[in-house]
Short mmCIF file of C-alpha atoms in Angstrom, two decimals:
data_model
loop_
_atom_site.label_atom_id
_atom_site.label_comp_id
_atom_site.label_asym_id
_atom_site.label_seq_id
_atom_site.Cartn_x
_atom_site.Cartn_y
_atom_site.Cartn_z
CA UNK A 1268 9.11 -104.39 -61.57
CA UNK A 1269 5.98 -105.36 -59.67
CA UNK A 1270 5.29 -109.00 -58.86
CA UNK A 1271 1.72 -110.06 -58.08
CA UNK A 1272 1.30 -111.68 -54.66
CA UNK A 1273 -2.50 -111.72 -54.36
CA UNK A 1274 -5.41 -110.60 -56.52
CA UNK A 1275 -9.14 -111.04 -56.01
CA UNK A 1276 -12.31 -108.96 -56.20
CA UNK A 1277 -11.57 -107.25 -52.83
CA UNK A 1278 -7.85 -106.44 -53.02
CA UNK A 1279 -4.65 -106.69 -55.00
CA UNK A 1280 -1.13 -106.95 -53.57
CA UNK A 1281 2.14 -106.52 -55.43
CA UNK A 1282 5.77 -106.25 -54.42
CA UNK A 1283 8.59 -104.37 -56.11
CA UNK A 1284 11.84 -105.81 -54.73
CA UNK A 1285 13.95 -103.20 -56.51
CA UNK A 1286 12.14 -100.39 -54.69
CA UNK A 1287 11.60 -102.53 -51.57
CA UNK A 1288 7.93 -101.55 -51.78
CA UNK A 1289 4.58 -103.14 -50.94
CA UNK A 1290 1.67 -102.06 -53.17
CA UNK A 1291 -1.89 -102.81 -52.25
CA UNK A 1292 -5.19 -101.77 -53.80
CA UNK A 1293 -8.37 -102.09 -51.75
CA UNK A 1294 -11.56 -102.52 -53.77
CA UNK A 1295 -15.20 -101.93 -52.85
CA UNK A 1296 -17.09 -102.51 -49.65
CA UNK A 1297 -15.95 -105.16 -47.19
CA UNK A 1298 -18.53 -105.87 -44.54
CA UNK A 1299 -17.11 -108.94 -42.75
CA UNK A 1300 -13.65 -110.47 -42.35
CA UNK A 1301 -15.12 -113.72 -43.70
CA UNK A 1302 -15.23 -112.00 -47.13
CA UNK A 1303 -11.41 -111.67 -47.08
CA UNK A 1304 -10.26 -114.80 -45.21
CA UNK A 1305 -6.72 -114.72 -46.64
CA UNK A 1306 -6.01 -111.00 -46.15
CA UNK A 1307 -3.62 -111.28 -43.19
CA UNK A 1308 -1.90 -114.35 -44.69
CA UNK A 1309 -1.44 -112.42 -47.94
CA UNK A 1310 0.06 -109.47 -46.02
CA UNK A 1311 2.52 -111.88 -44.37
CA UNK A 1312 3.30 -113.48 -47.74
CA UNK A 1313 4.08 -110.03 -49.13
CA UNK A 1314 6.44 -109.26 -46.27
CA UNK A 1315 8.55 -112.32 -47.08
CA UNK A 1316 9.73 -110.46 -50.20
CA UNK A 1317 10.74 -107.22 -48.45
CA UNK A 1318 13.55 -105.97 -46.22
CA UNK A 1319 13.25 -103.74 -43.13
CA UNK A 1320 12.78 -100.11 -44.11
CA UNK A 1321 10.44 -101.06 -46.96
CA UNK A 1322 7.76 -98.60 -48.06
CA UNK A 1323 4.09 -99.16 -48.70
CA UNK A 1324 1.64 -97.56 -51.12
CA UNK A 1325 -2.02 -98.21 -50.39
CA UNK A 1326 -4.45 -97.34 -53.17
CA UNK A 1327 -7.83 -96.70 -51.53
CA UNK A 1328 -9.39 -94.84 -54.46
CA UNK A 1329 -11.86 -97.68 -55.09
CA UNK A 1330 -12.37 -98.56 -51.42
CA UNK A 1331 -15.52 -97.86 -49.44
CA UNK A 1332 -15.72 -96.88 -45.78
CA UNK A 1333 -14.83 -99.93 -43.66
CA UNK A 1334 -17.12 -101.47 -41.06
CA UNK A 1335 -15.74 -101.63 -37.47
CA UNK A 1336 -14.85 -105.31 -38.03
CA UNK A 1337 -12.92 -104.49 -41.21
CA UNK A 1338 -11.25 -101.46 -39.60
CA UNK A 1339 -9.80 -103.81 -36.98
CA UNK A 1340 -8.55 -106.10 -39.75
CA UNK A 1341 -6.78 -103.19 -41.48
CA UNK A 1342 -5.25 -102.03 -38.18
CA UNK A 1343 -3.98 -105.57 -37.50
CA UNK A 1344 -2.45 -105.73 -40.99
CA UNK A 1345 -0.70 -102.38 -40.48
CA UNK A 1346 0.58 -103.45 -37.05
CA UNK A 1347 2.10 -106.58 -38.61
CA UNK A 1348 3.72 -104.42 -41.30
CA UNK A 1349 5.11 -102.08 -38.65
CA UNK A 1350 6.54 -104.99 -36.65
CA UNK A 1351 8.34 -106.16 -39.80
CA UNK A 1352 10.24 -102.90 -40.32
CA UNK A 1353 7.85 -100.66 -42.28
CA UNK A 1354 9.39 -97.37 -43.34
CA UNK A 1355 7.11 -94.79 -44.95
CA UNK A 1356 3.47 -95.37 -45.91
CA UNK A 1357 1.47 -93.46 -48.51
CA UNK A 1358 -2.31 -93.77 -48.69
CA UNK A 1359 -4.15 -92.56 -51.79
CA UNK A 1360 -7.83 -91.77 -51.32
CA UNK A 1361 -10.47 -90.16 -53.48
CA UNK A 1362 -13.28 -89.80 -50.89
CA UNK A 1363 -13.12 -87.69 -47.73
CA UNK A 1364 -14.82 -90.36 -45.60
CA UNK A 1365 -12.28 -92.99 -46.71
CA UNK A 1366 -9.48 -90.51 -45.93
CA UNK A 1367 -10.83 -90.11 -42.39
CA UNK A 1368 -10.96 -93.90 -41.96
CA UNK A 1369 -7.43 -94.22 -43.37
CA UNK A 1370 -6.16 -91.62 -40.93
CA UNK A 1371 -7.71 -93.56 -38.06
CA UNK A 1372 -6.08 -96.81 -39.20
CA UNK A 1373 -2.69 -95.08 -39.42
CA UNK A 1374 -3.13 -93.57 -35.94
CA UNK A 1375 -4.36 -96.72 -34.22
CA UNK A 1376 -1.68 -98.92 -35.78
CA UNK A 1377 1.08 -96.58 -34.62
CA UNK A 1378 2.41 -95.56 -38.03
CA UNK A 1379 0.87 -92.09 -38.39
CA UNK A 1380 4.20 -90.27 -37.98
CA UNK A 1381 5.78 -92.07 -40.96
CA UNK A 1382 2.69 -91.83 -43.16
CA UNK A 1383 1.07 -89.35 -45.48
CA UNK A 1384 -2.23 -89.25 -47.36
CA UNK A 1385 -2.54 -88.23 -51.01
CA UNK A 1386 -5.15 -87.73 -53.72
CA UNK A 1387 -2.74 -88.66 -56.51
CA UNK A 1388 -0.83 -91.94 -57.08
CA UNK A 1389 2.15 -90.23 -58.74
CA UNK A 1390 2.58 -87.79 -55.85
CA UNK A 1391 2.41 -90.68 -53.38
CA UNK A 1392 5.00 -92.64 -55.35
CA UNK A 1393 7.27 -89.58 -55.64
CA UNK A 1394 7.05 -88.99 -51.87
CA UNK A 1395 7.96 -92.60 -51.14
CA UNK A 1396 10.87 -92.24 -53.57
CA UNK A 1397 12.15 -89.29 -51.53
CA UNK A 1398 11.18 -86.53 -53.97
CA UNK A 1399 9.73 -83.21 -52.82
CA UNK A 1400 5.96 -83.11 -53.34
#
């Protein structure tokens, strides 16, 4: 069962303790970090509910291409997640340009090898659950 950790017009974060999973949905265009002042704190708050080896599903279907400033914020968030024992990560994207940006964030944060990108939420969830997709 998902528990809401943060929800605003730019992102939503939920945790499922049973699955040991972090869910986040990124929404719209973020130009400056000042638009999302609590983002890193919310990531840290989320991690308090999870154990090492946790998985993460990032829903980027409603996200727009990040600015360089926002890309650095996403990379920092992923690095914090990695330091706290992140297992597998699934990114779900609908736009090719967002998929390219997501791939860069995975690469630069050092989690590319344990990550995969999807077009479909169910496939991403199945992969994180260990099913063949």
